[in-house]
mmCIF file of C-alpha atoms and ligand atoms in Angstrom:
data_model
loop_
_atom_site.group_PDB
_atom_site.id
_atom_site.type_symbol
_atom_site.label_atom_id
_atom_site.label_comp_id
_atom_site.label_asym_id
_atom_site.label_seq_id
_atom_site.Cartn_x
_atom_site.Cartn_y
_atom_site.Cartn_z
ATOM 1 C CA MET A 1 156.528 -152.528 3.203
ATOM 2 C CA THR A 2 157.151 -152.676 6.926
ATOM 3 C CA GLY A 3 154.721 -152.653 9.802
ATOM 4 C CA THR A 4 153.721 -154.415 12.949
ATOM 5 C CA VAL A 5 154.075 -158.179 13.252
ATOM 6 C CA LEU A 6 152.424 -160.151 16.044
ATOM 7 C CA VAL A 7 155.021 -162.687 17.215
ATOM 8 C CA THR A 8 153.562 -165.465 19.338
ATOM 9 C CA GLY A 9 156.252 -167.133 21.415
ATOM 10 C CA GLY A 10 158.432 -164.029 21.064
ATOM 11 C CA ALA A 11 159.851 -164.679 24.554
ATOM 12 C CA GLY A 12 161.171 -168.078 23.513
ATOM 13 C CA TYR A 13 164.393 -169.184 21.871
ATOM 14 C CA ILE A 14 163.463 -168.885 18.204
ATOM 15 C CA GLY A 15 160.798 -166.193 18.658
ATOM 16 C CA SER A 16 163.200 -163.830 20.417
ATOM 17 C CA HIS A 17 165.745 -164.191 17.609
ATOM 18 C CA ALA A 18 162.934 -163.532 15.125
ATOM 19 C CA CYS A 19 162.019 -160.332 16.959
ATOM 20 C CA LYS A 20 165.609 -159.142 16.658
ATOM 21 C CA ALA A 21 165.649 -159.920 12.920
ATOM 22 C CA LEU A 22 162.286 -158.229 12.375
ATOM 23 C CA ARG A 23 163.435 -155.135 14.231
ATOM 24 C CA ALA A 24 166.608 -155.034 12.104
ATOM 25 C CA ALA A 25 164.437 -155.274 8.972
ATOM 26 C CA GLY A 26 162.333 -152.278 10.073
ATOM 27 C CA TYR A 27 159.293 -154.051 11.504
ATOM 28 C CA THR A 28 157.795 -153.640 14.969
ATOM 29 C CA PRO A 29 157.563 -157.081 16.569
ATOM 30 C CA VAL A 30 154.832 -157.340 19.213
ATOM 31 C CA THR A 31 155.466 -160.382 21.400
ATOM 32 C CA TYR A 32 152.436 -162.391 22.532
ATOM 33 C CA ASP A 33 153.546 -165.019 25.032
ATOM 34 C CA ASN A 34 152.172 -166.606 28.196
ATOM 35 C CA LEU A 35 155.709 -167.135 29.582
ATOM 36 C CA SER A 36 155.004 -170.820 30.193
ATOM 37 C CA THR A 37 158.358 -171.651 28.617
ATOM 38 C CA GLY A 38 159.615 -168.197 27.567
ATOM 39 C CA TRP A 39 161.513 -165.456 29.375
ATOM 40 C CA GLU A 40 160.349 -161.883 29.775
ATOM 41 C CA GLU A 41 163.998 -160.783 29.679
ATOM 42 C CA ALA A 42 164.136 -162.103 26.106
ATOM 43 C CA VAL A 43 161.559 -159.524 24.954
ATOM 44 C CA LYS A 44 163.956 -156.751 23.961
ATOM 45 C CA PHE A 45 163.003 -155.625 20.507
ATOM 46 C CA GLY A 46 159.398 -154.445 20.743
ATOM 47 C CA PRO A 47 156.283 -154.356 22.934
ATOM 48 C CA PHE A 48 155.223 -157.278 25.106
ATOM 49 C CA GLU A 49 151.651 -158.484 25.538
ATOM 50 C CA LYS A 50 151.337 -161.302 28.017
ATOM 51 C CA GLY A 51 148.615 -163.673 26.962
ATOM 52 C CA ASP A 52 147.591 -167.235 26.216
ATOM 53 C CA LEU A 53 146.738 -168.582 22.771
ATOM 54 C CA LEU A 54 143.567 -170.105 24.177
ATOM 55 C CA ASP A 55 142.345 -166.719 25.473
ATOM 56 C CA ARG A 56 140.386 -165.475 22.470
ATOM 57 C CA ASP A 57 139.243 -162.252 24.164
ATOM 58 C CA ARG A 58 142.828 -161.329 24.933
ATOM 59 C CA LEU A 59 143.880 -162.155 21.375
ATOM 60 C CA ASP A 60 141.098 -159.983 19.953
ATOM 61 C CA ALA A 61 142.122 -157.083 22.206
ATOM 62 C CA VAL A 62 145.764 -157.372 21.125
ATOM 63 C CA PHE A 63 144.839 -157.500 17.422
ATOM 64 C CA ALA A 64 142.595 -154.441 17.954
ATOM 65 C CA SER A 65 145.216 -152.382 19.747
ATOM 66 C CA HIS A 66 148.279 -153.208 17.579
ATOM 67 C CA ARG A 67 146.608 -153.830 14.194
ATOM 68 C CA PRO A 68 149.404 -156.155 12.998
ATOM 69 C CA ALA A 69 149.895 -156.613 9.267
ATOM 70 C CA ALA A 70 151.077 -160.177 9.815
ATOM 71 C CA VAL A 71 151.441 -162.944 12.382
ATOM 72 C CA MET A 72 154.513 -165.077 13.047
ATOM 73 C CA HIS A 73 153.381 -168.023 15.113
ATOM 74 C CA PHE A 74 156.161 -169.677 17.133
ATOM 75 C CA ALA A 75 154.349 -170.393 20.410
ATOM 76 C CA ALA A 76 154.046 -174.127 20.994
ATOM 77 C CA PHE A 77 155.103 -176.967 23.203
ATOM 78 C CA SER A 78 157.913 -178.755 21.409
ATOM 79 C CA GLN A 79 159.211 -181.744 23.342
ATOM 80 C CA VAL A 80 158.732 -184.991 21.507
ATOM 81 C CA GLY A 81 159.022 -187.177 24.636
ATOM 82 C CA GLU A 82 156.562 -185.097 26.622
ATOM 83 C CA SER A 83 154.131 -185.125 23.707
ATOM 84 C CA MET A 84 153.975 -188.909 23.929
ATOM 85 C CA LYS A 85 153.275 -188.815 27.654
ATOM 86 C CA GLU A 86 150.768 -185.941 27.522
ATOM 87 C CA PRO A 87 149.217 -185.775 24.044
ATOM 88 C CA GLY A 88 146.276 -183.721 25.326
ATOM 89 C CA LYS A 89 148.629 -180.921 26.316
ATOM 90 C CA TYR A 90 149.945 -180.802 22.746
ATOM 91 C CA TRP A 91 146.562 -180.986 21.020
ATOM 92 C CA ARG A 92 145.081 -178.346 23.329
ATOM 93 C CA ASN A 93 147.882 -175.803 23.217
ATOM 94 C CA ASN A 94 149.381 -176.386 19.786
ATOM 95 C CA VAL A 95 146.221 -177.173 17.836
ATOM 96 C CA LEU A 96 143.336 -175.483 19.674
ATOM 97 C CA GLY A 97 145.579 -172.538 20.567
ATOM 98 C CA SER A 98 146.594 -172.143 16.922
ATOM 99 C CA LEU A 99 142.965 -172.393 15.824
ATOM 100 C CA ALA A 100 142.022 -169.550 18.180
ATOM 101 C CA LEU A 101 144.908 -167.476 16.828
ATOM 102 C CA VAL A 102 143.996 -168.145 13.202
ATOM 103 C CA GLU A 103 140.351 -167.250 13.851
ATOM 104 C CA ALA A 104 141.362 -164.068 15.660
ATOM 105 C CA ALA A 105 143.678 -163.108 12.777
ATOM 106 C CA VAL A 106 140.946 -163.639 10.183
ATOM 107 C CA ALA A 107 138.418 -161.712 12.310
ATOM 108 C CA ALA A 108 140.894 -158.823 12.495
ATOM 109 C CA GLU A 109 141.483 -159.041 8.730
ATOM 110 C CA CYS A 110 145.138 -159.863 9.254
ATOM 111 C CA ARG A 111 145.729 -162.320 6.420
ATOM 112 C CA ASN A 112 149.500 -162.873 6.285
ATOM 113 C CA PHE A 113 150.566 -165.734 8.533
ATOM 114 C CA VAL A 114 153.968 -167.378 9.019
ATOM 115 C CA PHE A 115 153.949 -170.681 10.897
ATOM 116 C CA SER A 116 156.671 -172.730 12.623
ATOM 117 C CA SER A 117 156.239 -176.343 11.678
ATOM 118 C CA THR A 118 158.717 -179.164 11.969
ATOM 119 C CA CYS A 119 160.468 -181.992 10.205
ATOM 120 C CA ALA A 120 158.790 -184.158 12.856
ATOM 121 C CA THR A 121 155.710 -184.017 10.583
ATOM 122 C CA TYR A 122 157.584 -186.313 8.170
ATOM 123 C CA GLY A 123 158.172 -189.040 10.721
ATOM 124 C CA ASP A 124 160.786 -191.759 10.535
ATOM 125 C CA GLN A 125 161.718 -192.206 6.880
ATOM 126 C CA ASP A 126 165.249 -193.439 7.237
ATOM 127 C CA ASN A 127 167.744 -192.681 4.529
ATOM 128 C CA VAL A 128 165.355 -190.460 2.645
ATOM 129 C CA VAL A 129 166.187 -186.825 1.984
ATOM 130 C CA LEU A 130 163.010 -185.141 3.102
ATOM 131 C CA ASP A 131 161.707 -182.483 0.764
ATOM 132 C CA GLU A 132 158.452 -180.571 0.906
ATOM 133 C CA ASN A 133 156.668 -183.169 -1.237
ATOM 134 C CA THR A 134 157.597 -186.066 1.027
ATOM 135 C CA VAL A 135 154.474 -187.615 2.494
ATOM 136 C CA GLN A 136 153.927 -186.577 6.117
ATOM 137 C CA MET A 137 153.736 -189.492 8.552
ATOM 138 C CA PRO A 138 154.417 -188.138 12.048
ATOM 139 C CA ILE A 139 155.342 -190.748 14.646
ATOM 140 C CA ASN A 140 154.791 -188.588 17.726
ATOM 141 C CA SER A 141 152.056 -186.314 19.068
ATOM 142 C CA TYR A 142 154.213 -183.231 18.677
ATOM 143 C CA GLY A 143 154.618 -183.842 14.943
ATOM 144 C CA ALA A 144 150.940 -184.745 14.605
ATOM 145 C CA SER A 145 149.894 -181.511 16.335
ATOM 146 C CA LYS A 146 152.030 -179.437 13.971
ATOM 147 C CA ARG A 147 150.680 -181.234 10.917
ATOM 148 C CA ALA A 148 147.142 -180.547 12.149
ATOM 149 C CA VAL A 149 147.909 -176.823 12.268
ATOM 150 C CA GLU A 150 149.268 -177.023 8.721
ATOM 151 C CA ASN A 151 145.883 -178.469 7.728
ATOM 152 C CA ILE A 152 144.042 -175.677 9.539
ATOM 153 C CA LEU A 153 146.080 -173.082 7.657
ATOM 154 C CA GLU A 154 145.365 -174.771 4.351
ATOM 155 C CA ASN A 155 141.616 -174.776 5.040
ATOM 156 C CA PHE A 156 141.567 -171.160 6.211
ATOM 157 C CA GLY A 157 143.571 -170.274 3.134
ATOM 158 C CA GLN A 158 140.875 -171.815 0.934
ATOM 159 C CA SER A 159 137.910 -170.419 2.845
ATOM 160 C CA HIS A 160 139.125 -167.076 4.203
ATOM 161 C CA GLY A 161 142.036 -166.077 1.998
ATOM 162 C CA LEU A 162 144.553 -166.549 4.803
ATOM 163 C CA ASN A 163 147.934 -166.379 3.058
ATOM 164 C CA HIS A 164 150.440 -168.515 4.865
ATOM 165 C CA VAL A 165 154.033 -169.587 4.738
ATOM 166 C CA ILE A 166 154.799 -172.810 6.603
ATOM 167 C CA PHE A 167 158.394 -173.464 7.627
ATOM 168 C CA ARG A 168 159.332 -177.014 8.557
ATOM 169 C CA TYR A 169 162.372 -176.729 10.779
ATOM 170 C CA PHE A 170 165.121 -179.257 11.082
ATOM 171 C CA ASN A 171 167.418 -178.964 14.166
ATOM 172 C CA VAL A 172 167.701 -175.352 15.174
ATOM 173 C CA ALA A 173 170.916 -174.470 16.996
ATOM 174 C CA GLY A 174 173.295 -171.633 17.823
ATOM 175 C CA GLY A 175 172.397 -168.175 18.959
ATOM 176 C CA ASP A 176 172.645 -164.458 18.396
ATOM 177 C CA PRO A 177 176.369 -163.720 17.793
ATOM 178 C CA GLU A 178 175.947 -160.637 20.025
ATOM 179 C CA ALA A 179 174.471 -162.858 22.760
ATOM 180 C CA GLU A 180 171.573 -160.451 23.376
ATOM 181 C CA VAL A 181 169.299 -163.490 23.274
ATOM 182 C CA GLY A 182 170.054 -167.184 23.208
ATOM 183 C CA GLU A 183 168.848 -170.719 23.801
ATOM 184 C CA PHE A 184 167.683 -171.398 27.325
ATOM 185 C CA HIS A 185 165.059 -174.039 27.993
ATOM 186 C CA GLN A 186 163.952 -175.412 31.316
ATOM 187 C CA PRO A 187 164.126 -178.318 31.246
ATOM 188 C CA GLU A 188 166.793 -178.502 28.542
ATOM 189 C CA THR A 189 166.565 -181.498 26.219
ATOM 190 C CA HIS A 190 168.621 -180.397 23.191
ATOM 191 C CA LEU A 191 171.986 -181.842 22.301
ATOM 192 C CA ILE A 192 174.174 -178.760 21.937
ATOM 193 C CA PRO A 193 173.198 -176.868 25.131
ATOM 194 C CA LEU A 194 173.357 -180.096 27.143
ATOM 195 C CA MET A 195 176.790 -180.772 25.749
ATOM 196 C CA LEU A 196 178.043 -177.272 26.577
ATOM 197 C CA ASP A 197 176.712 -177.693 30.119
ATOM 198 C CA ALA A 198 178.625 -180.969 30.396
ATOM 199 C CA ILE A 199 181.797 -179.340 29.067
ATOM 200 C CA SER A 200 181.619 -176.529 31.623
ATOM 201 C CA GLY A 201 180.699 -178.831 34.497
ATOM 202 C CA LYS A 202 177.211 -177.356 34.951
ATOM 203 C CA ARG A 203 175.786 -180.814 34.413
ATOM 204 C CA ASP A 204 176.900 -184.392 34.491
ATOM 205 C CA ALA A 205 178.308 -186.057 31.405
ATOM 206 C CA LEU A 206 176.241 -186.023 28.242
ATOM 207 C CA THR A 207 174.474 -189.292 27.485
ATOM 208 C CA ILE A 208 174.603 -190.333 23.836
ATOM 209 C CA PHE A 209 171.148 -191.711 23.130
ATOM 210 C CA GLY A 210 171.892 -194.865 21.179
ATOM 211 C CA THR A 211 175.093 -196.063 19.529
ATOM 212 C CA ASP A 212 173.582 -198.973 17.596
ATOM 213 C CA TYR A 213 171.751 -197.112 14.834
ATOM 214 C CA ASP A 214 172.360 -198.085 11.228
ATOM 215 C CA THR A 215 174.543 -195.034 10.579
ATOM 216 C CA PRO A 216 178.312 -194.862 9.919
ATOM 217 C CA ASP A 217 179.206 -194.318 13.593
ATOM 218 C CA GLY A 218 176.051 -195.786 15.150
ATOM 219 C CA THR A 219 174.602 -192.467 16.399
ATOM 220 C CA CYS A 220 171.640 -190.455 15.075
ATOM 221 C CA ILE A 221 172.071 -187.980 12.260
ATOM 222 C CA ARG A 222 170.481 -184.536 12.235
ATOM 223 C CA ASP A 223 170.513 -181.481 9.961
ATOM 224 C CA TYR A 224 171.477 -178.471 12.093
ATOM 225 C CA VAL A 225 170.459 -174.954 11.058
ATOM 226 C CA HIS A 226 171.641 -171.730 12.696
ATOM 227 C CA VAL A 227 168.800 -169.895 14.437
ATOM 228 C CA CYS A 228 169.849 -166.608 12.794
ATOM 229 C CA ASP A 229 169.652 -168.163 9.330
ATOM 230 C CA LEU A 230 166.307 -169.673 10.285
ATOM 231 C CA VAL A 231 164.776 -166.357 11.356
ATOM 232 C CA ASP A 232 166.197 -164.627 8.264
ATOM 233 C CA ALA A 233 164.093 -167.085 6.275
ATOM 234 C CA HIS A 234 161.055 -165.905 8.228
ATOM 235 C CA VAL A 235 161.659 -162.299 7.220
ATOM 236 C CA LEU A 236 161.981 -163.481 3.606
ATOM 237 C CA GLY A 237 158.755 -165.464 4.066
ATOM 238 C CA LEU A 238 156.995 -162.356 5.291
ATOM 239 C CA LYS A 239 158.179 -160.417 2.243
ATOM 240 C CA TRP A 240 157.012 -163.317 0.067
ATOM 241 C CA LEU A 241 153.506 -162.882 1.507
ATOM 242 C CA GLU A 242 153.623 -159.096 1.248
ATOM 243 C CA ASP A 243 154.545 -159.485 -2.428
ATOM 244 C CA GLY A 244 151.366 -161.517 -2.926
ATOM 245 C CA LYS A 245 153.182 -164.700 -3.899
ATOM 246 C CA GLY A 246 150.651 -166.891 -2.108
ATOM 247 C CA SER A 247 150.812 -169.752 0.358
ATOM 248 C CA ARG A 248 153.850 -172.007 0.333
ATOM 249 C CA VAL A 249 155.678 -174.617 2.426
ATOM 250 C CA PHE A 250 159.460 -174.473 2.889
ATOM 251 C CA ASN A 251 161.861 -176.793 4.680
ATOM 252 C CA LEU A 252 164.564 -175.048 6.669
ATOM 253 C CA GLY A 253 167.674 -177.195 6.857
ATOM 254 C CA THR A 254 170.986 -177.345 5.054
ATOM 255 C CA GLY A 255 170.812 -180.736 3.379
ATOM 256 C CA LYS A 256 173.818 -181.928 5.385
ATOM 257 C CA GLY A 257 173.558 -184.364 8.276
ATOM 258 C CA PHE A 258 175.853 -184.749 11.286
ATOM 259 C CA SER A 259 175.926 -187.576 13.796
ATOM 260 C CA VAL A 260 175.922 -187.053 17.559
ATOM 261 C CA ARG A 261 179.574 -188.121 17.638
ATOM 262 C CA GLU A 262 180.444 -185.576 14.936
ATOM 263 C CA VAL A 263 178.744 -182.820 16.963
ATOM 264 C CA ILE A 264 180.815 -183.876 19.980
ATOM 265 C CA ASP A 265 184.016 -183.735 17.907
ATOM 266 C CA HIS A 266 183.188 -180.245 16.630
ATOM 267 C CA SER A 267 182.447 -179.072 20.171
ATOM 268 C CA ARG A 268 185.792 -180.299 21.370
ATOM 269 C CA ALA A 269 187.470 -178.358 18.559
ATOM 270 C CA VAL A 270 185.470 -175.150 19.136
ATOM 271 C CA THR A 271 185.771 -175.020 22.925
ATOM 272 C CA ASN A 272 189.181 -176.652 23.181
ATOM 273 C CA MET A 273 187.782 -178.634 26.077
ATOM 274 C CA ASP A 274 186.957 -182.241 26.630
ATOM 275 C CA VAL A 275 183.342 -183.383 26.245
ATOM 276 C CA PRO A 276 182.431 -185.768 29.058
ATOM 277 C CA TYR A 277 179.965 -188.312 27.734
ATOM 278 C CA VAL A 278 178.599 -191.780 28.345
ATOM 279 C CA GLU A 279 176.920 -194.093 25.881
ATOM 280 C CA GLY A 280 173.312 -194.840 26.731
ATOM 281 C CA ASP A 281 170.171 -196.420 25.350
ATOM 282 C CA ARG A 282 168.124 -195.060 22.497
ATOM 283 C CA ARG A 283 165.630 -192.295 23.404
ATOM 284 C CA PRO A 284 162.042 -193.322 22.596
ATOM 285 C CA GLY A 285 160.574 -191.377 19.663
ATOM 286 C CA ASP A 286 163.941 -190.516 18.082
ATOM 287 C CA CYS A 287 164.286 -190.891 14.328
ATOM 288 C CA MET A 288 167.555 -192.325 13.045
ATOM 289 C CA LYS A 289 168.216 -189.698 10.416
ATOM 290 C CA LEU A 290 166.532 -186.394 9.561
ATOM 291 C CA VAL A 291 168.089 -184.475 6.687
ATOM 292 C CA SER A 292 166.361 -181.777 4.716
ATOM 293 C CA GLY A 293 165.950 -181.287 1.035
ATOM 294 C CA SER A 294 166.528 -177.543 1.264
ATOM 295 C CA GLU A 295 166.585 -176.390 -2.357
ATOM 296 C CA ARG A 296 163.175 -174.730 -2.372
ATOM 297 C CA ALA A 297 163.946 -172.090 0.275
ATOM 298 C CA ILE A 298 167.257 -171.324 -1.415
ATOM 299 C CA THR A 299 165.942 -171.018 -4.950
ATOM 300 C CA GLU A 300 162.493 -169.529 -4.340
ATOM 301 C CA LEU A 301 163.029 -167.363 -1.250
ATOM 302 C CA GLY A 302 166.639 -166.496 -1.988
ATOM 303 C CA TRP A 303 167.589 -167.899 1.418
ATOM 304 C CA SER A 304 171.256 -168.334 2.201
ATOM 305 C CA PRO A 305 171.994 -170.435 5.303
ATOM 306 C CA ALA A 306 175.517 -169.034 5.486
ATOM 307 C CA ARG A 307 175.982 -169.418 9.257
ATOM 308 C CA SER A 308 174.691 -172.983 9.435
ATOM 309 C CA ASN A 309 177.993 -174.747 9.920
ATOM 310 C CA LEU A 310 178.647 -176.636 13.140
ATOM 311 C CA ALA A 311 181.678 -174.558 14.150
ATOM 312 C CA GLN A 312 179.692 -171.330 14.027
ATOM 313 C CA MET A 313 176.554 -172.759 15.645
ATOM 314 C CA ILE A 314 178.525 -174.262 18.520
ATOM 315 C CA GLY A 315 180.714 -171.156 18.804
ATOM 316 C CA ASP A 316 177.715 -168.829 19.073
ATOM 317 C CA ALA A 317 175.994 -171.154 21.547
ATOM 318 C CA TRP A 318 179.215 -171.309 23.576
ATOM 319 C CA ARG A 319 179.452 -167.500 23.718
ATOM 320 C CA TRP A 320 175.880 -167.296 24.993
ATOM 321 C CA HIS A 321 176.565 -170.116 27.419
ATOM 322 C CA ARG A 322 179.412 -168.138 28.990
ATOM 323 C CA THR A 323 177.928 -164.632 28.886
ATOM 324 C CA GLY A 324 174.189 -164.892 28.725
ATOM 325 C CA HIS A 325 171.313 -166.811 30.293
ATOM 326 C CA TYR A 326 168.049 -165.563 31.691
ATOM 327 C CA HIS A 327 167.164 -165.857 35.369
ATOM 328 C CA LYS A 328 167.173 -169.360 36.817
HETATM 329 N N1 LIG B 1 170.873 -186.474 21.909
HETATM 330 C C1 LIG B 1 171.720 -187.224 22.695
HETATM 331 N N2 LIG B 1 171.817 -186.904 24.007
HETATM 332 C C2 LIG B 1 171.122 -185.874 24.579
HETATM 333 C C3 LIG B 1 170.260 -185.121 23.767
HETATM 334 C C4 LIG B 1 170.154 -185.451 22.424
HETATM 335 O O1 LIG B 1 172.370 -188.149 22.233
HETATM 336 O O2 LIG B 1 171.261 -185.659 25.801
HETATM 337 C C5 LIG B 1 170.751 -186.806 20.481
HETATM 338 C C6 LIG B 1 169.339 -187.206 20.090
HETATM 339 O O3 LIG B 1 169.139 -188.580 20.267
HETATM 340 C C7 LIG B 1 169.315 -186.772 18.629
HETATM 341 C C8 LIG B 1 170.253 -185.579 18.570
HETATM 342 O O4 LIG B 1 171.051 -185.662 19.739
HETATM 343 O O5 LIG B 1 169.848 -187.771 17.836
HETATM 344 C C9 LIG B 1 169.524 -184.248 18.578
HETATM 345 O O6 LIG B 1 168.621 -184.253 19.674
HETATM 346 P P1 LIG B 1 167.816 -182.942 20.111
HETATM 347 O O7 LIG B 1 167.035 -183.306 21.334
HETATM 348 O O8 LIG B 1 168.756 -181.789 20.202
HETATM 349 O O9 LIG B 1 166.871 -182.673 18.889
HETATM 350 P P2 LIG B 1 165.771 -183.636 18.246
HETATM 351 O O10 LIG B 1 166.331 -184.068 16.925
HETATM 352 O O11 LIG B 1 165.322 -184.706 19.144
HETATM 353 O O12 LIG B 1 164.552 -182.649 18.163
HETATM 354 C C10 LIG B 1 164.454 -181.670 17.192
HETATM 355 C C11 LIG B 1 163.559 -180.544 17.700
HETATM 356 C C12 LIG B 1 162.157 -181.038 17.918
HETATM 357 C C13 LIG B 1 161.671 -181.726 16.679
HETATM 358 C C14 LIG B 1 162.614 -182.833 16.327
HETATM 359 C C15 LIG B 1 162.190 -183.589 15.105
HETATM 360 O O13 LIG B 1 164.073 -180.029 18.901
HETATM 361 O O14 LIG B 1 161.327 -179.947 18.211
HETATM 362 O O15 LIG B 1 163.898 -182.282 16.088
HETATM 363 O O16 LIG B 1 162.432 -184.937 15.332
HETATM 364 F F1 LIG B 1 160.467 -182.257 16.863
#
């Protein structure tokens, strides 16, 4: 079954890649985005409806005019550091905005809902492989806001039959191999794009945030997943809901962790260029190690994170870095 999918945050990094994947799978992705952090130029694969999650009238009008069969909800603020400085911003947009969206979906009888959550809901559980049954103990407001939305979905599932798939992302990286869309945040805080900017001289040297962690080389370890693999999982999640398989939580990671220094080494190999870096202090709010237990998505959804190796993620990001970018 194919149909229309309302994609909140469709003008953002992950949402725009999801729209491309949905289009390729025969769906019509309708982007709903207020452009606070997204780019109108990234809306290439279906209609665009500018709007805010907190604007319930606008949401109702968009549900009425497009009659989506499902929602994919990407729109959110996602910077851990900022969430600690401005928790209200995160609770208002991420939690109250999601509540308005969920209520609008239920009112429009749209009961299939795919939600972007995060490994930040697990918190700092060093040296534990985090699977979906790991207790959630977020240590920052961003993670807490995402966990709250998970709770909302669970309650609306019980009370209103809202079928939902929750994806808890690990570190999303890379980009569309055709560079039609790519990663472009302002401000940029993520390791790989900052590193590519440093390599090409667009920015000063990369600062490694902390070299005294209890890891083999002293730097933080993350589980990187290719954005195209990640959005493929979303299409599988949508089919899961369409097949009536019920609500489910899935981690999206590979189960393999790489340190900051290992990412730097891979970047040097992929770009054949030096990576200027300096060693700095730890960044507040950073967990030492976040690695996914990723079996459930593979066995139950049939997900195959085939592109999620560092060489490919950095290579695709590098191609976008040299050919792409939205307006500055
Ligand atoms: N890092 C540096 N220097 C930089 C930027 C990052 O050393 O200039 C390090 C970080 O300390 C971390 C790793 O590179 O160890 C990855 O950092 P990112 O900022 O790319 O990603 P995070 O792991 O901090 O954040 C990601 C998502 C968040 C999510 C979080 C869960 O982007 O949305 O994982 O902790 F909340």
